[in-house]
PDB file of C-alpha atoms in Angstrom:
ATOM      1  CA  MET K   1      -7.516 -13.836 -14.455  1.00  0.00           C
ATOM      2  CA  SER K   2      -9.517 -10.891 -13.071  1.00  0.00           C
ATOM      3  CA  TYR K   3      -7.999  -8.679 -10.109  1.00  0.00           C
ATOM      4  CA  HIS K   4     -11.331  -9.763  -8.195  1.00  0.00           C
ATOM      5  CA  LYS K   5      -9.797 -13.648  -8.551  1.00  0.00           C
ATOM      6  CA  VAL K   6      -6.624 -12.328  -7.299  1.00  0.00           C
ATOM      7  CA  PHE K   7      -7.562 -10.235  -4.767  1.00  0.00           C
ATOM      8  CA  GLU K   8     -10.780 -11.410  -3.232  1.00  0.00           C
ATOM      9  CA  SER K   9      -9.004 -13.150  -0.419  1.00  0.00           C
ATOM     10  CA  PHE K  10      -6.464 -10.428  -0.261  1.00  0.00           C
ATOM     11  CA  THR K  11      -4.489 -10.445   3.000  1.00  0.00           C
ATOM     12  CA  ILE K  12      -1.373  -8.247   3.958  1.00  0.00           C
ATOM     13  CA  LEU K  13       1.376 -11.055   4.798  1.00  0.00           C
ATOM     14  CA  ILE K  14       4.069  -9.536   7.063  1.00  0.00           C
ATOM     15  CA  ILE K  15       6.931 -11.933   7.620  1.00  0.00           C
ATOM     16  CA  PHE K  16       9.542 -10.448   9.827  1.00  0.00           C
ATOM     17  CA  PHE K  17      12.956 -12.713  10.063  1.00  0.00           C
ATOM     18  CA  THR K  18      14.182 -10.707  12.884  1.00  0.00           C
ATOM     19  CA  SER K  19      12.743  -9.277  16.147  1.00  0.00           C
ATOM     20  CA  ILE K  20      10.481  -5.952  15.406  1.00  0.00           C
ATOM     21  CA  LEU K  21       9.931  -4.035  18.424  1.00  0.00           C
ATOM     22  CA  ALA K  22       6.671  -1.868  18.416  1.00  0.00           C
ATOM     23  CA  LEU K  23       6.893   1.351  19.996  1.00  0.00           C
ATOM     24  CA  THR K  24       5.009   0.267  22.883  1.00  0.00           C
ATOM     25  CA  LYS K  25       5.206  -3.548  22.479  1.00  0.00           C
ATOM     26  CA  ILE K  26       6.290  -6.427  20.311  1.00  0.00           C
ATOM     27  CA  VAL K  27       4.281  -6.447  17.158  1.00  0.00           C
ATOM     28  CA  LYS K  28       3.863 -10.110  15.792  1.00  0.00           C
ATOM     29  CA  SER K  29       5.151 -11.941  12.607  1.00  0.00           C
ATOM     30  CA  GLY K  30       1.843 -13.274  10.940  1.00  0.00           C
ATOM     31  CA  VAL K  31      -1.039 -12.694   8.325  1.00  0.00           C
ATOM     32  CA  TYR K  32      -3.318  -9.923   8.944  1.00  0.00           C
ATOM     33  CA  LYS K  33      -6.446 -10.311   7.240  1.00  0.00           C
ATOM     34  CA  TRP K  34      -8.819  -7.651   6.216  1.00  0.00           C
ATOM     35  CA  SER K  35     -11.777 -10.009   7.685  1.00  0.00           C
ATOM     36  CA  ASP K  36     -10.591  -9.470  10.816  1.00  0.00           C
ATOM     37  CA  SER K  37     -11.057  -6.261  11.170  1.00  0.00           C
ATOM     38  CA  ASN K  38     -14.582  -4.672  11.578  1.00  0.00           C
ATOM     39  CA  ASN K  39     -15.762  -3.124   8.717  1.00  0.00           C
ATOM     40  CA  THR K  40     -18.045  -1.071   9.973  1.00  0.00           C
ATOM     41  CA  ILE K  41     -15.322   1.157  11.558  1.00  0.00           C
ATOM     42  CA  LYS K  42     -13.781   3.452   8.880  1.00  0.00           C
ATOM     43  CA  GLU K  43     -10.027   3.388  10.373  1.00  0.00           C
ATOM     44  CA  LYS K  44      -8.472   0.734  12.268  1.00  0.00           C
ATOM     45  CA  LEU K  45      -4.695   0.320  13.199  1.00  0.00           C
ATOM     46  CA  ILE K  46      -3.624  -3.098  12.366  1.00  0.00           C
ATOM     47  CA  LEU K  47       0.024  -2.780  13.539  1.00  0.00           C
ATOM     48  CA  LYS K  48       2.340   0.027  14.619  1.00  0.00           C
ATOM     49  CA  GLY K  49       6.372  -0.508  15.314  1.00  0.00           C
ATOM     50  CA  LYS K  50       9.479  -1.131  14.378  1.00  0.00           C
ATOM     51  CA  THR K  51      11.672  -3.079  11.749  1.00  0.00           C
ATOM     52  CA  THR K  52      15.052  -3.851  10.656  1.00  0.00           C
ATOM     53  CA  ASN K  53      15.189  -0.972   8.162  1.00  0.00           C
ATOM     54  CA  LEU K  54      12.401   1.136   9.746  1.00  0.00           C
ATOM     55  CA  VAL K  55      12.174   3.689  12.614  1.00  0.00           C
ATOM     56  CA  ASN K  56       8.553   3.192  12.528  1.00  0.00           C
ATOM     57  CA  LEU K  57       5.974   1.355  10.231  1.00  0.00           C
ATOM     58  CA  GLN K  58       2.164   1.771  10.620  1.00  0.00           C
ATOM     59  CA  ILE K  59      -0.437   0.088   8.937  1.00  0.00           C
ATOM     60  CA  TYR K  60      -4.150   1.027   8.919  1.00  0.00           C
ATOM     61  CA  VAL K  61      -7.594  -0.375   6.960  1.00  0.00           C
ATOM     62  CA  GLN K  62      -9.570   2.664   5.915  1.00  0.00           C
ATOM     63  CA  ILE K  63     -13.172   2.659   4.491  1.00  0.00           C
ATOM     64  CA  LEU K  64     -14.843   5.769   2.752  1.00  0.00           C
ATOM     65  CA  GLU K  65     -18.301   5.459   2.025  1.00  0.00           C
ATOM     66  CA  PRO K  66     -19.622   6.926  -1.196  1.00  0.00           C
ATOM     67  CA  LYS K  67     -19.032  10.839  -1.823  1.00  0.00           C
ATOM     68  CA  GLU K  68     -16.534  10.535   1.032  1.00  0.00           C
ATOM     69  CA  SER K  69     -13.058  11.836   1.094  1.00  0.00           C
ATOM     70  CA  ARG K  70     -10.018  11.753   3.365  1.00  0.00           C
ATOM     71  CA  ASN K  71      -6.977  14.458   3.173  1.00  0.00           C
ATOM     72  CA  GLN K  72      -3.446  13.309   4.365  1.00  0.00           C
ATOM     73  CA  LYS K  73      -2.670  13.791   8.139  1.00  0.00           C
ATOM     74  CA  ASP K  74      -0.483  17.258   8.642  1.00  0.00           C
ATOM     75  CA  ASN K  75       2.235  15.268  10.706  1.00  0.00           C
ATOM     76  CA  TYR K  76       3.987  13.107   8.179  1.00  0.00           C
ATOM     77  CA  THR K  77       6.556  15.667   6.867  1.00  0.00           C
ATOM     78  CA  GLU K  78       9.426  12.516   7.087  1.00  0.00           C
ATOM     79  CA  TYR K  79       6.832   9.677   6.079  1.00  0.00           C
ATOM     80  CA  GLU K  80       6.455   7.978   2.849  1.00  0.00           C
ATOM     81  CA  THR K  81       3.088   6.728   2.571  1.00  0.00           C
ATOM     82  CA  MET K  82       1.748   3.139   0.194  1.00  0.00           C
ATOM     83  CA  ILE K  83      -1.756   3.057  -0.136  1.00  0.00           C
ATOM     84  CA  ILE K  84      -3.181  -0.419  -1.698  1.00  0.00           C
ATOM     85  CA  PHE K  85      -6.797   0.100  -2.665  1.00  0.00           C
ATOM     86  CA  LYS K  86      -8.669  -2.988  -1.759  1.00  0.00           C
ATOM     87  CA  LYS K  87     -12.374  -2.128  -3.445  1.00  0.00           C
ATOM     88  CA  GLY K  88     -14.190   0.277  -5.009  1.00  0.00           C
ATOM     89  CA  GLN K  89     -13.838   3.316  -7.207  1.00  0.00           C
ATOM     90  CA  SER K  90     -11.136   5.928  -5.466  1.00  0.00           C
ATOM     91  CA  LYS K  91     -10.009   9.188  -6.826  1.00  0.00           C
ATOM     92  CA  ILE K  92      -6.513  10.210  -5.576  1.00  0.00           C
ATOM     93  CA  GLN K  93      -4.854  13.645  -5.980  1.00  0.00           C
ATOM     94  CA  PHE K  94      -1.535  15.090  -5.278  1.00  0.00           C
ATOM     95  CA  ASN K  95       0.872  17.406  -6.696  1.00  0.00           C
ATOM     96  CA  ASP K  96      -1.910  18.478  -8.865  1.00  0.00           C
ATOM     97  CA  ASN K  97      -2.670  15.207 -10.112  1.00  0.00           C
ATOM     98  CA  GLY K  98      -5.640  13.602  -9.993  1.00  0.00           C
ATOM     99  CA  LYS K  99      -6.915   9.906 -11.297  1.00  0.00           C
ATOM    100  CA  ILE K 100      -9.442   7.540 -11.037  1.00  0.00           C
ATOM    101  CA  LEU K 101      -8.365   4.014  -9.979  1.00  0.00           C
ATOM    102  CA  SER K 102     -10.087   0.508  -9.451  1.00  0.00           C
ATOM    103  CA  ALA K 103      -9.549  -1.939  -7.016  1.00  0.00           C
ATOM    104  CA  GLY K 104      -6.050  -3.166  -7.079  1.00  0.00           C
ATOM    105  CA  SER K 105      -4.254   0.127  -7.810  1.00  0.00           C
ATOM    106  CA  ILE K 106      -1.702   1.464  -5.645  1.00  0.00           C
ATOM    107  CA  ALA K 107       0.064   5.020  -4.759  1.00  0.00           C
ATOM    108  CA  ILE K 108       3.166   5.752  -3.372  1.00  0.00           C
ATOM    109  CA  ILE K 109       2.977   9.453  -1.588  1.00  0.00           C
ATOM    110  CA  TYR K 110       6.638  10.868  -0.678  1.00  0.00           C
ATOM    111  CA  PRO K 111       7.247  12.735   2.640  1.00  0.00           C
ATOM    112  CA  ASN K 112       5.918  16.447   2.596  1.00  0.00           C
ATOM    113  CA  GLU K 113       3.075  15.786  -0.448  1.00  0.00           C
ATOM    114  CA  LYS K 114      -0.311  16.088   0.360  1.00  0.00           C
ATOM    115  CA  TYR K 115      -2.833  14.032  -0.752  1.00  0.00           C
ATOM    116  CA  LYS K 116      -6.776  13.466  -1.011  1.00  0.00           C
ATOM    117  CA  ILE K 117      -8.806  10.175  -1.637  1.00  0.00           C
ATOM    118  CA  GLU K 118     -12.053  10.616  -2.708  1.00  0.00           C
ATOM    119  CA  ASN K 119     -14.779   7.640  -3.293  1.00  0.00           C
ATOM    120  CA  VAL K 120     -16.319   8.824  -6.372  1.00  0.00           C
ATOM    121  CA  GLY K 121     -18.303   5.535  -6.946  1.00  0.00           C
ATOM    122  CA  ASP K 122     -21.354   3.887  -5.801  1.00  0.00           C
ATOM    123  CA  GLU K 123     -20.133   1.180  -2.812  1.00  0.00           C
ATOM    124  CA  ASN K 124     -17.263   1.987  -0.249  1.00  0.00           C
ATOM    125  CA  VAL K 125     -13.881   2.399  -0.867  1.00  0.00           C
ATOM    126  CA  GLU K 126     -11.801   0.077   1.274  1.00  0.00           C
ATOM    127  CA  TYR K 127      -7.859   0.617   1.290  1.00  0.00           C
ATOM    128  CA  TYR K 128      -4.724  -0.453   3.237  1.00  0.00           C
ATOM    129  CA  LEU K 129      -2.815   2.916   4.578  1.00  0.00           C
ATOM    130  CA  PHE K 130       1.052   2.089   5.299  1.00  0.00           C
ATOM    131  CA  GLU K 131       3.285   4.864   6.539  1.00  0.00           C
ATOM    132  CA  TYR K 132       6.723   4.629   7.505  1.00  0.00           C
ATOM    133  CA  LYS K 133       9.997   5.921   8.033  1.00  0.00           C
ATOM    134  CA  SER K 134      13.396   4.682   7.255  1.00  0.00           C
ATOM    135  CA  LYS K 135      16.317   4.779   9.546  1.00  0.00           C
ATOM    136  CA  ALA K 136      18.300   6.249   6.565  1.00  0.00           C
ATOM    137  CA  PRO K 137      17.692   9.539   5.716  1.00  0.00           C
ATOM    138  CA  VAL K 138      15.022  10.891   3.900  1.00  0.00           C
ATOM    139  CA  ASP K 139      16.937  11.209   0.197  1.00  0.00           C
ATOM    140  CA  TYR K 140      13.793  13.658  -1.504  1.00  0.00           C
ATOM    141  CA  LYS K 141      16.235  14.151  -4.477  1.00  0.00           C
ATOM    142  CA  ARG K 142      16.584  10.651  -4.858  1.00  0.00           C
ATOM    143  CA  GLY K 143      12.806  10.117  -5.092  1.00  0.00           C
ATOM    144  CA  LEU K 144      12.072  12.566  -7.410  1.00  0.00           C
ATOM    145  CA  SER K 145      15.089  11.341  -9.661  1.00  0.00           C
ATOM    146  CA  ALA K 146      13.508   8.325  -9.789  1.00  0.00           C
ATOM    147  CA  GLY K 147      10.322  10.093 -10.951  1.00  0.00           C
ATOM    148  CA  GLY K 148       8.519  11.170  -7.767  1.00  0.00           C
ATOM    149  CA  SER K 149       5.355   9.859  -6.346  1.00  0.00           C
ATOM    150  CA  PHE K 150       3.382   7.886  -8.707  1.00  0.00           C
ATOM    151  CA  ILE K 151       0.456   5.628  -8.933  1.00  0.00           C
ATOM    152  CA  VAL K 152       0.219   2.476 -10.703  1.00  0.00           C
ATOM    153  CA  ASP K 153      -3.779   1.523 -11.865  1.00  0.00           C
ATOM    154  CA  TRP K 154      -4.356  -2.150 -11.660  1.00  0.00           C
ATOM    155  CA  ASP K 155      -5.940  -1.777 -14.956  1.00  0.00           C
ATOM    156  CA  THR K 156      -2.483  -1.014 -16.836  1.00  0.00           C
ATOM    157  CA  LEU K 157      -0.380  -3.926 -15.044  1.00  0.00           C
ATOM    158  CA  LYS K 158       0.590  -6.641 -17.608  1.00  0.00           C
ATOM    159  CA  PHE K 159       0.219 -10.221 -16.857  1.00  0.00           C
ATOM    160  CA  VAL K 160       3.481 -12.134 -17.530  1.00  0.00           C
ATOM    161  CA  ALA K 161       2.848 -15.721 -17.252  1.00  0.00           C
ATOM    162  CA  HIS K 162       5.489 -18.665 -16.579  1.00  0.00           C
ATOM    163  CA  ASP K 163       5.727 -21.889 -15.597  1.00  0.00           C
ATOM    164  CA  LYS K 164       4.302 -21.644 -12.124  1.00  0.00           C
ATOM    165  CA  GLY K 165       1.447 -18.937 -13.167  1.00  0.00           C
ATOM    166  CA  GLY K 166       2.490 -15.214 -13.651  1.00  0.00           C
ATOM    167  CA  VAL K 167       3.257 -11.866 -12.429  1.00  0.00           C
ATOM    168  CA  ARG K 168       2.216  -8.821 -12.494  1.00  0.00           C
ATOM    169  CA  GLN K 169       4.838  -5.998 -11.419  1.00  0.00           C
ATOM    170  CA  TYR K 170       4.036  -2.848 -10.146  1.00  0.00           C
ATOM    171  CA  CYS K 171       7.649  -0.928 -10.085  1.00  0.00           C
ATOM    172  CA  GLU K 172      11.147  -1.666  -9.477  1.00  0.00           C
ATOM    173  CA  ARG K 173      12.640   1.837  -8.631  1.00  0.00           C
ATOM    174  CA  ALA K 174      14.208   3.940  -6.118  1.00  0.00           C
ATOM    175  CA  THR K 175      12.070   6.485  -3.731  1.00  0.00           C
ATOM    176  CA  ALA K 176      12.499   9.256  -0.990  1.00  0.00           C
ATOM    177  CA  MET K 177      12.405   6.419   1.634  1.00  0.00           C
ATOM    178  CA  PHE K 178      14.286   3.625   0.028  1.00  0.00           C
ATOM    179  CA  GLU K 179      17.047   2.962  -2.573  1.00  0.00           C
ATOM    180  CA  TYR K 180      15.272   0.242  -3.968  1.00  0.00           C
ATOM    181  CA  PHE K 181      11.353  -0.295  -3.660  1.00  0.00           C
ATOM    182  CA  SER K 182       9.829  -3.370  -5.879  1.00  0.00           C
ATOM    183  CA  MET K 183       6.477  -4.792  -5.555  1.00  0.00           C
ATOM    184  CA  HIS K 184       4.526  -7.333  -7.732  1.00  0.00           C
ATOM    185  CA  VAL K 185       1.513  -9.197  -7.425  1.00  0.00           C
ATOM    186  CA  THR K 186       2.291 -13.392  -8.016  1.00  0.00           C
ATOM    187  CA  THR K 187      -0.419 -15.636  -9.042  1.00  0.00           C
ATOM    188  CA  LEU K 188       0.292 -19.566  -8.840  1.00  0.00           C
ATOM    189  CA  ASN K 189      -0.985 -22.409 -10.513  1.00  0.00           C
ATOM    190  CA  PRO K 190      -3.190 -24.710  -8.423  1.00  0.00           C
ATOM    191  CA  GLY K 191      -0.760 -27.015  -6.234  1.00  0.00           C
ATOM    192  CA  ILE K 192       2.032 -24.496  -6.279  1.00  0.00           C
ATOM    193  CA  LYS K 193       3.329 -22.996  -3.145  1.00  0.00           C
ATOM    194  CA  SER K 194       4.521 -19.492  -2.496  1.00  0.00           C
ATOM    195  CA  HIS K 195       8.022 -18.716  -1.953  1.00  0.00           C
TER     196      HIS K 195
END
């Protein structure tokens, strides 16, 4: 199954089983769809608040036009960043590494590491930007021991079929912010409900 079939209606599903307190208001549990945002705006904050394990979580929708680029904000020395590329062809650069990524790819950037995203295609690049700070102290050494900041290209992910559909595993590892970080995409056969 192609990326486009899996992610065509990609949504961010955020379910918090305990109360989530925002910095200024309560962040409601729910499904936040890309289509709920105004795609003519280049950046939109979807949510911002505290969670059980995070002092702060911010999720943005960002859009880059062809040949446009964006650098990391300067004030995130204690935040880890996850980027999920939804549409278009992007080049991401950090720590003297650069890679062109297709839609469905991700990047995890550790605190104190600057990055740049550039649209290298002919259509808009659209992505989700997660910025988060753990309640536990940042452990940069743990993150470096696990391999440091990283990129996972959608085109390199292996689909592993099972009786309910299949899965593509992005990562299972420690980061600077978390002792254990796991991310995957599940494809379900028709009629099967998600967990």
